[in-house]
XYZ file of C-alpha atoms in Angstrom:
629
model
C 10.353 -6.540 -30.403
C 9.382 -8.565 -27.682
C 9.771 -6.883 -24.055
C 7.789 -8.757 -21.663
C 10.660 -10.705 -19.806
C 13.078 -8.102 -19.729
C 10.159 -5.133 -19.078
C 7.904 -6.634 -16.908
C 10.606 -7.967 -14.296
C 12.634 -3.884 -14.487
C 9.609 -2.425 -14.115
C 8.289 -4.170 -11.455
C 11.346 -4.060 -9.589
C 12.108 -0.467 -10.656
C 9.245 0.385 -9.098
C 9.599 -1.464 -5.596
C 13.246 1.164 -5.593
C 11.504 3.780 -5.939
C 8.504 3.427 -3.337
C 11.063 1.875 -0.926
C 13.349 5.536 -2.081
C 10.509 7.663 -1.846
C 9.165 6.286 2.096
C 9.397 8.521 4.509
C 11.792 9.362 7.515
C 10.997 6.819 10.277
C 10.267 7.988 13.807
C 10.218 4.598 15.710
C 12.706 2.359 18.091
C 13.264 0.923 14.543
C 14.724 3.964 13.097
C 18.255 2.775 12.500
C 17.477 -0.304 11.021
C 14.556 1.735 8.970
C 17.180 3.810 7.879
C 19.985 1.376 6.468
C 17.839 -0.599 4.274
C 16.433 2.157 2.626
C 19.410 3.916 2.484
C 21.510 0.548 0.719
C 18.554 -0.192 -1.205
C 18.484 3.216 -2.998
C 22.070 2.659 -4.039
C 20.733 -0.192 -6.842
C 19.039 2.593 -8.391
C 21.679 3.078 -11.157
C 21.551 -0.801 -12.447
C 17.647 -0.717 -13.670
C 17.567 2.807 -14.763
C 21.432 1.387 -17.107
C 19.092 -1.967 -17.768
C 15.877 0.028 -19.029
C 17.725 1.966 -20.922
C 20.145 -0.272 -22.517
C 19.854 -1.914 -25.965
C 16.218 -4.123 -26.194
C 18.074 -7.083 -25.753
C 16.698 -10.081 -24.183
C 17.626 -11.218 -20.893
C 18.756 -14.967 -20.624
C 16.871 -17.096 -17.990
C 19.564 -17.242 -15.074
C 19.832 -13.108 -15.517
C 16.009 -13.136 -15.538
C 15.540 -15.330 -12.430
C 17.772 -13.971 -10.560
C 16.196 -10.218 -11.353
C 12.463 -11.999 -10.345
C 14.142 -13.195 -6.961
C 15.424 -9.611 -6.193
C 11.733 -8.207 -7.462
C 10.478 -10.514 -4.852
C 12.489 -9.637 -2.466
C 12.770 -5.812 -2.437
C 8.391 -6.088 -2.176
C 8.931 -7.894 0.980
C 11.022 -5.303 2.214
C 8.372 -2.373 1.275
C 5.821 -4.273 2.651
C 7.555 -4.559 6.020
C 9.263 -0.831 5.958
C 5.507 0.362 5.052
C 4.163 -1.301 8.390
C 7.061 -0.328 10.758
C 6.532 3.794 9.494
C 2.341 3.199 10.157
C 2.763 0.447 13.040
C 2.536 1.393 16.544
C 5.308 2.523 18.317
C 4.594 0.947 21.539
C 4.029 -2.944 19.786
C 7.427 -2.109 17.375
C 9.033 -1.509 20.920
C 7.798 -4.852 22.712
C 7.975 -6.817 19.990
C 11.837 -5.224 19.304
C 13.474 -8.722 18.762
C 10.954 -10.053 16.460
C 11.199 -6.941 14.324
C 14.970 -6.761 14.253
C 14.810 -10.450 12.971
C 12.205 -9.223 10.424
C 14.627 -6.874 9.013
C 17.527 -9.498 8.953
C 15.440 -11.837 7.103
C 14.448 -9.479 4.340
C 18.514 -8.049 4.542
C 18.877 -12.047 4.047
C 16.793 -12.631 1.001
C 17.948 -9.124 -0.588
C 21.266 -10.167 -0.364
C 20.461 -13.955 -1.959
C 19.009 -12.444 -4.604
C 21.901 -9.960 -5.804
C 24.245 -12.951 -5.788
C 21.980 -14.623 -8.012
C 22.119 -12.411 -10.894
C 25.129 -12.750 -13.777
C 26.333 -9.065 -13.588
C 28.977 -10.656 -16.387
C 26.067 -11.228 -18.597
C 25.188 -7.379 -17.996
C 25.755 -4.505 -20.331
C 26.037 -2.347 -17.892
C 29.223 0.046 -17.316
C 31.825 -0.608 -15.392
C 31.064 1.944 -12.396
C 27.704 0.847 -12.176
C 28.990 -2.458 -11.394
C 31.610 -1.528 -9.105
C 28.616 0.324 -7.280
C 26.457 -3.040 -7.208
C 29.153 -4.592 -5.994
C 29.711 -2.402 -2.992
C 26.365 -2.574 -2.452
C 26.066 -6.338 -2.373
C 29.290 -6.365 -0.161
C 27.257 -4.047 2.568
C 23.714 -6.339 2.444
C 26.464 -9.579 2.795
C 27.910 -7.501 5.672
C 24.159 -6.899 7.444
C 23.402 -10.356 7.086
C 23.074 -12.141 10.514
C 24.401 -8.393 12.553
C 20.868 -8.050 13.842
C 20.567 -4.208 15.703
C 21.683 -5.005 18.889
C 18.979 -4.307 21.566
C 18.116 -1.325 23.918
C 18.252 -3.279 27.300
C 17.788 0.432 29.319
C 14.199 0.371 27.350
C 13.546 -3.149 27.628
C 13.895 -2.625 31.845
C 11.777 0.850 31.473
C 8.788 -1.302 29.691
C 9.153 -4.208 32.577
C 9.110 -1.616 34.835
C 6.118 0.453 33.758
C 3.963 -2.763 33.618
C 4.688 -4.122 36.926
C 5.159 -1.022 39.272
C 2.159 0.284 41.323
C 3.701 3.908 40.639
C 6.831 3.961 38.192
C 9.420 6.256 38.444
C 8.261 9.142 36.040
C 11.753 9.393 34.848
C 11.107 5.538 33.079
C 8.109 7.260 30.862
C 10.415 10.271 30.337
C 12.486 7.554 28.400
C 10.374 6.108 26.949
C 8.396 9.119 25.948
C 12.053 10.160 24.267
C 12.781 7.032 22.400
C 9.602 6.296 21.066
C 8.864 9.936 19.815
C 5.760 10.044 21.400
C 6.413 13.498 22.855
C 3.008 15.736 22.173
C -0.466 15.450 22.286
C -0.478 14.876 18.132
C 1.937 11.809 18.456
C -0.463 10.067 21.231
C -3.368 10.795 18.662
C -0.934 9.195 16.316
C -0.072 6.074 18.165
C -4.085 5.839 19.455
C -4.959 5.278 15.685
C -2.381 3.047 15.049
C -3.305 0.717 17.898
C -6.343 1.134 17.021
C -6.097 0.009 13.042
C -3.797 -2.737 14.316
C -6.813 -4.426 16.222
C -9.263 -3.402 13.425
C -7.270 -4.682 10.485
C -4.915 -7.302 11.735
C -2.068 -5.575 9.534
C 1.314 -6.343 11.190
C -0.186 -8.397 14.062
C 0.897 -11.283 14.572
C -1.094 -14.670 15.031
C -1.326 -16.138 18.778
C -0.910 -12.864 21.019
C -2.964 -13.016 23.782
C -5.907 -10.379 24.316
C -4.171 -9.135 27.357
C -1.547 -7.724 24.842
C -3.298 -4.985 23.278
C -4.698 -3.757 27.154
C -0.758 -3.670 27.906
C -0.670 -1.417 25.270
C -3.184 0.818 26.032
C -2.307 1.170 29.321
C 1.495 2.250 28.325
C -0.507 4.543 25.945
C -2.819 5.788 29.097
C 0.734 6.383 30.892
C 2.270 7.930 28.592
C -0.016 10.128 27.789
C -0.879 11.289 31.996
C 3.373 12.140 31.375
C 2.946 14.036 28.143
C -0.283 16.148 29.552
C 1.931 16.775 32.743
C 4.733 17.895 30.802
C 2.570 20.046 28.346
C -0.265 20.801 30.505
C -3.106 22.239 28.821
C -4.486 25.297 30.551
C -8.220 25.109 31.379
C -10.418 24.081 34.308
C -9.040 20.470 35.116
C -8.018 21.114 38.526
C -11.752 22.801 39.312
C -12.659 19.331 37.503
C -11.104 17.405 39.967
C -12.112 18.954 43.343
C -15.839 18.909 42.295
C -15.575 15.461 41.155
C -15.681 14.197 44.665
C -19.284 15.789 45.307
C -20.785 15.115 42.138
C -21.153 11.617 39.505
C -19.353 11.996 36.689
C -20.169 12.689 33.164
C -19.775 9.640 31.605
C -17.851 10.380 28.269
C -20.433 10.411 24.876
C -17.604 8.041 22.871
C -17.819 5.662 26.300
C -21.357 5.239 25.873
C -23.583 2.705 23.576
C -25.148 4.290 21.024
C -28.175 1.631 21.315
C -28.790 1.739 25.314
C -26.712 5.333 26.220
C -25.117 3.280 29.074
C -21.439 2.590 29.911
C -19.924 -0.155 27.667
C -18.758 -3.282 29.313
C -17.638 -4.747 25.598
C -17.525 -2.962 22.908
C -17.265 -4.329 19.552
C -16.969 -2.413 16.237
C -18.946 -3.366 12.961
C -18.659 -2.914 9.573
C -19.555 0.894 9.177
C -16.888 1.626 12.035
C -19.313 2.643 14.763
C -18.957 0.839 18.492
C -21.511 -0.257 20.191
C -22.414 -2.698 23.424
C -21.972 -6.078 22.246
C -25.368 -7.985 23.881
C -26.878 -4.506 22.218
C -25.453 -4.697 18.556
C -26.305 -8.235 18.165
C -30.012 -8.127 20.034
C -30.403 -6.041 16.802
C -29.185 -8.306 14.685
C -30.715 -11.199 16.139
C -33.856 -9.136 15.134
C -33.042 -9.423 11.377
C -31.796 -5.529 10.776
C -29.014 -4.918 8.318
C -27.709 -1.687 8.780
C -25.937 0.305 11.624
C -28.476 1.550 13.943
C -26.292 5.292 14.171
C -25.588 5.570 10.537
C -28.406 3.444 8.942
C -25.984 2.514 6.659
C -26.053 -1.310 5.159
C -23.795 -3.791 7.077
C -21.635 -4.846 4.831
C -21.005 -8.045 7.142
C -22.185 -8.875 10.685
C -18.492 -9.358 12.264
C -18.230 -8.075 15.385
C -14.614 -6.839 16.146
C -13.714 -6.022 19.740
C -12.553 -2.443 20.316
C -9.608 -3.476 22.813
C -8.020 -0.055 23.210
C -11.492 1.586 24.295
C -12.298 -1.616 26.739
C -9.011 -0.730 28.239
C -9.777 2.898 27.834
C -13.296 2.800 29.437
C -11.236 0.669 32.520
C -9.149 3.333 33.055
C -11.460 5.909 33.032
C -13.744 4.072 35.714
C -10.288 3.937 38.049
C -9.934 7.340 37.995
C -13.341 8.488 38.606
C -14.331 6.050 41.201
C -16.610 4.346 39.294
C -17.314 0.234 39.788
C -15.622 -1.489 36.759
C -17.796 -2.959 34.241
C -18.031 -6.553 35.080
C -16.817 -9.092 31.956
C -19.399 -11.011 30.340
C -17.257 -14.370 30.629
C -15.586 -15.648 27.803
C -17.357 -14.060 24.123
C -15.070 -15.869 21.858
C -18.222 -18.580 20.941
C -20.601 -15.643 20.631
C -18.844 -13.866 17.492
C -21.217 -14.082 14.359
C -18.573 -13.526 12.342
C -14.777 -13.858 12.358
C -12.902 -10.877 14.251
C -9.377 -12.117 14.908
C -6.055 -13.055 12.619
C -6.421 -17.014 13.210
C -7.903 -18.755 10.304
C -11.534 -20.051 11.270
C -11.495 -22.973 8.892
C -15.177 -24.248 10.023
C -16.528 -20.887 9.580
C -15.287 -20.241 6.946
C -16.583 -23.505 5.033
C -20.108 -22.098 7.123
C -19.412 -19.246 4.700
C -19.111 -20.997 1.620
C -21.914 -22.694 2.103
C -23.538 -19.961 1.950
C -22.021 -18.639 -1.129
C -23.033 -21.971 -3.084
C -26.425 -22.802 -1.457
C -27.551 -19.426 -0.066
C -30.210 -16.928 -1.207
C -29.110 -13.770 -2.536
C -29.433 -12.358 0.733
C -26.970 -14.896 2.154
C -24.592 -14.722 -0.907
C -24.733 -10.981 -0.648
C -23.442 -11.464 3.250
C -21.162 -14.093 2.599
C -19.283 -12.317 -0.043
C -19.190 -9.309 1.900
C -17.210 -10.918 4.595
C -14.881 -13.116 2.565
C -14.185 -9.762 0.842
C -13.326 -8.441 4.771
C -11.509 -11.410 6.087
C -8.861 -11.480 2.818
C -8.261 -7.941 3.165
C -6.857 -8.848 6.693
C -3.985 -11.186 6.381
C -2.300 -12.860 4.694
C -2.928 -16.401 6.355
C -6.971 -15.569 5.618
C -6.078 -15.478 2.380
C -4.218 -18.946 1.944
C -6.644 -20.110 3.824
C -9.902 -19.044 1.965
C -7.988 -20.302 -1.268
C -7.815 -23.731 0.163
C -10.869 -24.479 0.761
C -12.251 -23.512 -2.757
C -14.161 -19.933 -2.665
C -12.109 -18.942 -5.504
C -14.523 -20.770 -8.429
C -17.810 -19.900 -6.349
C -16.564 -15.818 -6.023
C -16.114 -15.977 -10.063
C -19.123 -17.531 -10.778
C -20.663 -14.681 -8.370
C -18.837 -11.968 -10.909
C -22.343 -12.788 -13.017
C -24.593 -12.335 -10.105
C -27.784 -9.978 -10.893
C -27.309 -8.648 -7.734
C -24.736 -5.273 -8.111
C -23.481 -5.808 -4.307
C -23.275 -9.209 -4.627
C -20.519 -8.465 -7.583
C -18.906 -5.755 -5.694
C -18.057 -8.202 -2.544
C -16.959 -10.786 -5.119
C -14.699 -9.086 -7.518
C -13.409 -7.190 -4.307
C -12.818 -10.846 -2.535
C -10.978 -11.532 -5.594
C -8.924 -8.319 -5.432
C -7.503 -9.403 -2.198
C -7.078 -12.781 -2.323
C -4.584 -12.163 -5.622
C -2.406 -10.516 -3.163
C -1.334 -14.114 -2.690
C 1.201 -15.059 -5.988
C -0.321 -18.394 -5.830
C -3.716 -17.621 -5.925
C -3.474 -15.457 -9.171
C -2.733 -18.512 -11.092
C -5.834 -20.412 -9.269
C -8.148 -17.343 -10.060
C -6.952 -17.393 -13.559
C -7.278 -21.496 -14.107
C -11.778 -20.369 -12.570
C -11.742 -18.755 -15.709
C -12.380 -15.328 -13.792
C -10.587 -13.213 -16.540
C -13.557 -12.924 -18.989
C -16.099 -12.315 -16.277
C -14.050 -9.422 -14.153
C -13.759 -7.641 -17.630
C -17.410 -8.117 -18.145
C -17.321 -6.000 -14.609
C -15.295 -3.577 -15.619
C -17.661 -2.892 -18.961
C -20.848 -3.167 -16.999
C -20.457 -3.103 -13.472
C -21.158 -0.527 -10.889
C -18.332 2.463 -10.450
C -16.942 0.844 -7.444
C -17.069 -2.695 -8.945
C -15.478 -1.511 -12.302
C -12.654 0.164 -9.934
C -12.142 -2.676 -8.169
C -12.157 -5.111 -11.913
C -9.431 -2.772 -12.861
C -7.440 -3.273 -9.334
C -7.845 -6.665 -9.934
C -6.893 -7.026 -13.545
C -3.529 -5.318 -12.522
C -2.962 -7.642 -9.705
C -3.271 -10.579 -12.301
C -1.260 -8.971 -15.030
C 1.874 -8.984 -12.627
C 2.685 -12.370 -14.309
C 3.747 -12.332 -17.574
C 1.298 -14.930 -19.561
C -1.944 -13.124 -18.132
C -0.759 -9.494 -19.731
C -1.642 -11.666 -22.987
C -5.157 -13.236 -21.728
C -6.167 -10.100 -19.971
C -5.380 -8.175 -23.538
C -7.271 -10.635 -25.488
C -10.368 -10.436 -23.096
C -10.572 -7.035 -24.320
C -10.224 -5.883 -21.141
C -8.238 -2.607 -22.760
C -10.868 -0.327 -24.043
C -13.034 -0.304 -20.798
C -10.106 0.406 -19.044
C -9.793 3.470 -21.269
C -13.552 4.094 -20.542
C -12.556 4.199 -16.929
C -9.339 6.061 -17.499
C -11.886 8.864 -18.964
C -14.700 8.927 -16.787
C -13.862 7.060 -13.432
C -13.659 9.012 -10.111
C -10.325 10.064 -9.131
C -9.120 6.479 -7.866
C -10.813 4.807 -10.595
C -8.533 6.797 -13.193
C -5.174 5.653 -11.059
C -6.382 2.044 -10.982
C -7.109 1.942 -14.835
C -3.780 3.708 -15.032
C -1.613 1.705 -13.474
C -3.211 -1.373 -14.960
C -3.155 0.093 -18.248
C 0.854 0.485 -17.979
C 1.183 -2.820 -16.709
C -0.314 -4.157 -19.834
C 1.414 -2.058 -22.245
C 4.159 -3.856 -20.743
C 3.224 -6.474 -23.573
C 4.282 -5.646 -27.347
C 0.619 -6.285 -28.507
C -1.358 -5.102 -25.892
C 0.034 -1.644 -27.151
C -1.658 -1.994 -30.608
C -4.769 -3.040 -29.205
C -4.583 0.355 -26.764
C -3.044 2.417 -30.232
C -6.597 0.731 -32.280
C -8.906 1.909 -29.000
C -7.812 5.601 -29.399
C -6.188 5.497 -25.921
C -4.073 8.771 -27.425
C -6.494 11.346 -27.313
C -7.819 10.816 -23.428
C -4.145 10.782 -22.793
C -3.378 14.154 -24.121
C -6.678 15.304 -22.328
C -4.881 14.422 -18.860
C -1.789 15.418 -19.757
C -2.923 19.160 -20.426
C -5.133 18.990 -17.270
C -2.755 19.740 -14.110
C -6.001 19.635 -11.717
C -6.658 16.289 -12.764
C -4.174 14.484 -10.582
C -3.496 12.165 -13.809
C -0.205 13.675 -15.747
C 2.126 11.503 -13.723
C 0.032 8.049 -15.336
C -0.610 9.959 -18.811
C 3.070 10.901 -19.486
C 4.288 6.959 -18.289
C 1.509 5.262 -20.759
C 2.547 7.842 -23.203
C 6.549 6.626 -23.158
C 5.991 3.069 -22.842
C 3.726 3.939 -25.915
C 6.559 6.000 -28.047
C 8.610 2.958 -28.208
C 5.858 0.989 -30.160
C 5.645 2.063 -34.092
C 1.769 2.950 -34.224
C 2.398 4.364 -31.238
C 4.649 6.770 -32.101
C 2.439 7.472 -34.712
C -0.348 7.549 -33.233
C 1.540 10.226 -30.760
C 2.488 12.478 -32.898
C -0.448 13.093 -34.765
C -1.379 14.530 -31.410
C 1.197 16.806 -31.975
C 2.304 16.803 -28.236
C 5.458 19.150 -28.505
C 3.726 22.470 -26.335
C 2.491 20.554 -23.834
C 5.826 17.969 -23.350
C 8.007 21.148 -23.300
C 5.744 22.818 -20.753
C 6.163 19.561 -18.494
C 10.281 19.561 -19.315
C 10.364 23.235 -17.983
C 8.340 22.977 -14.632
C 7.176 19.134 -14.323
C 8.443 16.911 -11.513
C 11.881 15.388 -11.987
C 10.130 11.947 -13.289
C 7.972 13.496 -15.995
C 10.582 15.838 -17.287
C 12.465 12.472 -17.880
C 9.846 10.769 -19.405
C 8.748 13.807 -21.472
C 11.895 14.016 -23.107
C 11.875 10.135 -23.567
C 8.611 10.633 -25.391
C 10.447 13.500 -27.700
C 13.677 11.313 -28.444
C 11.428 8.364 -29.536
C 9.536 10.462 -31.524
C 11.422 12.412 -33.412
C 14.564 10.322 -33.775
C 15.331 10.565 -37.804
C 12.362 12.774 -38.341
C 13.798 16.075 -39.643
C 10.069 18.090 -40.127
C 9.255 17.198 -36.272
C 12.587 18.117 -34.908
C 12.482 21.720 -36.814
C 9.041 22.070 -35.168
C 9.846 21.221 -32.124
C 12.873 23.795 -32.136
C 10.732 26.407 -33.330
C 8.814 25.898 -29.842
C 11.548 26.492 -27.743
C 12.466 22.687 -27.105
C 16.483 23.695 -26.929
C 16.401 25.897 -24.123
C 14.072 23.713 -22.506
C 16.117 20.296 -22.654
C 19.657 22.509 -22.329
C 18.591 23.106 -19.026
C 16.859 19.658 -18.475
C 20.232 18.223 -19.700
C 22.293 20.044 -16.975
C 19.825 19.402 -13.733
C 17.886 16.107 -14.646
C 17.622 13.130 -13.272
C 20.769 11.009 -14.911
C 18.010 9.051 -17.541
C 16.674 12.838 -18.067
C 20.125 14.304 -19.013
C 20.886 11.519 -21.331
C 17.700 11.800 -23.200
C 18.203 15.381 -23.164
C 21.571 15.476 -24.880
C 20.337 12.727 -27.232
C 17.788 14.618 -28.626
C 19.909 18.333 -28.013
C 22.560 16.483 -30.689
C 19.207 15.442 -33.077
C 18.641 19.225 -33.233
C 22.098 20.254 -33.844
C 22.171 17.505 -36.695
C 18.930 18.866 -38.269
C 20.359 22.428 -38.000
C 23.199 21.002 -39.796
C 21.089 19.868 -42.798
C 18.954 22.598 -42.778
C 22.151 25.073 -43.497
């Protein structure tokens, strides 16, 4: 029984419902919009959990397609609802046109997709359909009916950027409608400014520097309101009438680390720590290679500029009456590495280079800061692909050097983001060599293999290559004996595998069973979510089953049906019903430990897959009760 069209495209999408279900509440100005498309897309719920559970039919090509394009879709909109809950509130609210279109767009492409599919071809019940169809009515309905704009708050940001002294009632608005009401939401929005310049996420390409200082210095206002209307009690007003006959403190976070003076521009590098650009690189000019504060090893030498304390360090200087640091004319030619969202095509062939041509030293470097700038965005990543660092980062998976692999099977990680680049990474013949990682690399590489492998496996002819690598038994290696993130990403890579009939005899033959059952009765762990889900897509393979029940898993998948989460109960009682479907001795067994009162009760306040499972296997018992008087 084949399942990896029809599987692979529910699960994936299946998945994408429930993160998008499971965000949560949104405190932005796009809270409305935030709102709706979770709300609608939590409503499609019903068809994949009636399609996953229907008869292991396959799927014809149009139904298939039209399922990939609504897979596709729904990750777009996660993607974008996960930036607008963890964006900055301030850049969501200047940019409010761009990110209403956003939402429109994915509405758009939601909405494409769901007339795509056959729901004819379906067997699916007739009020889940009628339910589909309402919800495809409302997406039509969104399309194009972008949220209409809040032209009080678009006058109230004009306003507080061009007055000398703005009405305080304009940040009392704006203090309102963004949320940013207490000292914890300022921290809040701080960090997410602050990540924004850092990372790139959710920043788009071409905005001028002067951007991010007009949002720090909205930040700086809002925050002078905030403290006014909260005032904290302690000796700021003594502060400020001695201030006058004294110099003031300069802040410790305002100084260089290096020189203890005031920064004029501060950049960030690799370890996080800010520093006085002419200082940082004087140090690196003098061949060092780790932070000078945390003498930890750079993993690149990119300097990034820390906008938000420039503007911070400004504002400070304003208010104590201290000369402004002069600028140090344009630095843009002076970056050793790459720092902003623009694609540096020359340096990044400079990079390559050094990755084909380079001592280890250099390769060690390079790697590290492809691995940085395809983390970033996704135009880095398109753009690293294209000019060809793909082959020379796999044949750096063999390097003797253990960083050296880290940076590349990491660089490799991130460019696979990109759908197209999975196929090129696949084509280098990088497959063989990131399992050879994951058997023998360091932890963090063999975390990262796994991440990878995962990434790859999301198309449908690598679950098969990636099984026949034998990339499955060190995956159970790391599924025993990885850190705490190392288990999840073997986990989830693991499942994704499964997803393939034969993969799951090749996990059955590597005794993935037993380590299964070890997480599964270990709570602490942090692993019976990923234990119970390998288990059931397990149960519905023969040895599996087998294999399964020799474990003799009844206690422990009762415990989880009487206080698990909603999602294991349902996939503990899957893992019963496939088990002991036809199989008299288990089912007496398994009523001798109590499994009737257990899945009576499941049956009654499940989850809708839970309560059919549970009165499926409920009527097994009753049967077998039957025969056995």
């Amino acid at each position: 029984m084949s399942e990896s069209p029809r599987e692979a495209v529910l699960s994936q999408i299946s998945y994408s419902v429930k993160a998008i279900s499971g965000l949560p509440e949104c405190r932005t100005i796009a809270k409305k919009m935030y709102c709706n498309l979770v709300r609608r897309v939590k409503l499609l719920s019903p068809l994949f959990e009636e399609l996953r559970e229907g008869e292991e039919e396959e799927l014809g090509s149009d139904v298939v397609k039209g399922l990939d394009s609504l897979r596709i879709a729904l990750d777009s909109a996660l993607e974008m609802l996960k930036s607008v809950h963890e964006g900055s509130k301030i850049f969501q609210a200047l940019q409010m046109d761009k990110i209403a279109r956003k939402f429109d767009l994915v509405t758009e492409e939601i909405e494409a997709a769901l007339s795509q599919i056959p729901y004819d071809k379906l067997d699916i019940p007739e009020e889940v359909r009628e339910q589909i169809e309402l919800v495809h009515a409302q997406f039509k309905r969104a399309v194009g009916k972008m949220e209409s704009l809040d032209l009080q708050m678009a006058i109230d940001l004009a306003s507080a950027q061009m007055e000398d002294d703005p009405n305080p009632i304009i940040f009392k608005r704006l203090s309102e409608k963004l949320h940013i009401r207490t000292i914890n939401d300022l921290k809040k929005e701080s960090l997410a400014i602050h990540n924004m310049v850092i990372s790139c996420i959710g920043f788009p390409a071409g905005v001028p520097e002067e951007y991010i200082e007009t949002m720090s210095f909205l930040l700086e206002k809002l925050k002078d309101f905030v403290m006014e209307e909260n005032p904290v009690p302690d000796a700021l007003e003594a502060d400020k009438s001695s201030i006058k006959h004294r110099s003031p403190v300069i802040p410790d976070d305002f100084r260089c680390p290096i020189s203890l003076e005031l920064m004029k521009d501060p950049v960030i590098v690799s370890t996080g720590q800010t520093y006085e650009r002419s200082c940082i690189q004087k140090w690196l000019d003098a061949g060092h290679k780790t932070c000078p504060k945390t003498q930890q090893t750079l993993l690149h030498t990119a300097l990034t500029p820390n906008y938000v304390l420039k503007s911070l360090i400004a504002l400070w200087c304003e208010s104590n009456g201290v000369e402004l640091p002069k600028k140090q004319g344009n630095c843009r030619n002076k970056r050793t590495g790459i720092g902003g969202s623009d694609c540096d095509r020359a340096a990044i062939d400079a990079l390559l280079q050094k990755l084909a041509n380079g001592t280890i030293e250099q390769q060690r470097a390079a790697a590290g800061e492809i691995r940085l700038l395809a983390k970033r965005n996704a135009d880095n990543r398109v753009c690293i692909a294209e000019a060809g660092a793909i082959p020379l980062l796999v044949e750096l998976l063999s390097s003797s050097d253990q960083r050296t692999q880290e940076h590349a099977v990491t660089a490799l990680l991130n460019l696979s983001i990109n759908e197209a680049n999975k196929g090129t990474i696949v084509n280098a013949g990088a497959i063989p060599d990131i399992v050879d990682v994951l058997k023998n690399g360091s932890i963090e590489a063999r975390e990262n293999a796994a991440a990878t492998l995962f990434s790859l496996s999301v198309l449908d002819e690598n679950k098969v290559a990636i099984g026949a690598a034998g990339a499955i038994p060190p995956l159970i290696d790391l599924l025993c004996q990885g850190t705490p993130r190392g288990k999840k990403d073997a986990a989830t890579a693991i499942f994704n595998l499964l997803i393939y009939q034969g993969n799951k005899v090749r996990a059955v033959r590597a005794r993935i069973v037993p380590p299964l059952m070890r997480l599964l009765k270990d709570p602490g762990g942090g692993m019976v979510d990923e234990a119970l889900a390998i288990l059931a897509i397990l149960a519905s393979h023969q040895e599996g089953k087998v294999a399964i029940g020799q474990a003799e898993p009844i206690t422990t998948l009762i415990e989880v049906i009487k206080t698990g989460s909603p999602r294991n109960r349902e996939n503990a009682a899957a893992i019963i019903w496939s088990l002991y479907t036809g199989d008299s001795q288990y089912l007496k067994v398994a009523s001798e430990l109590g499994a009737e009162e257990a899945l009576k009760e499941l049956s009654e306040n499940g989850t809708d897959r839970a309560k059919r499972k549970a009165r499926n296997v409920l009527e097994l018992l009753q049967r077998a009760e039957d025969v056995i008087e």
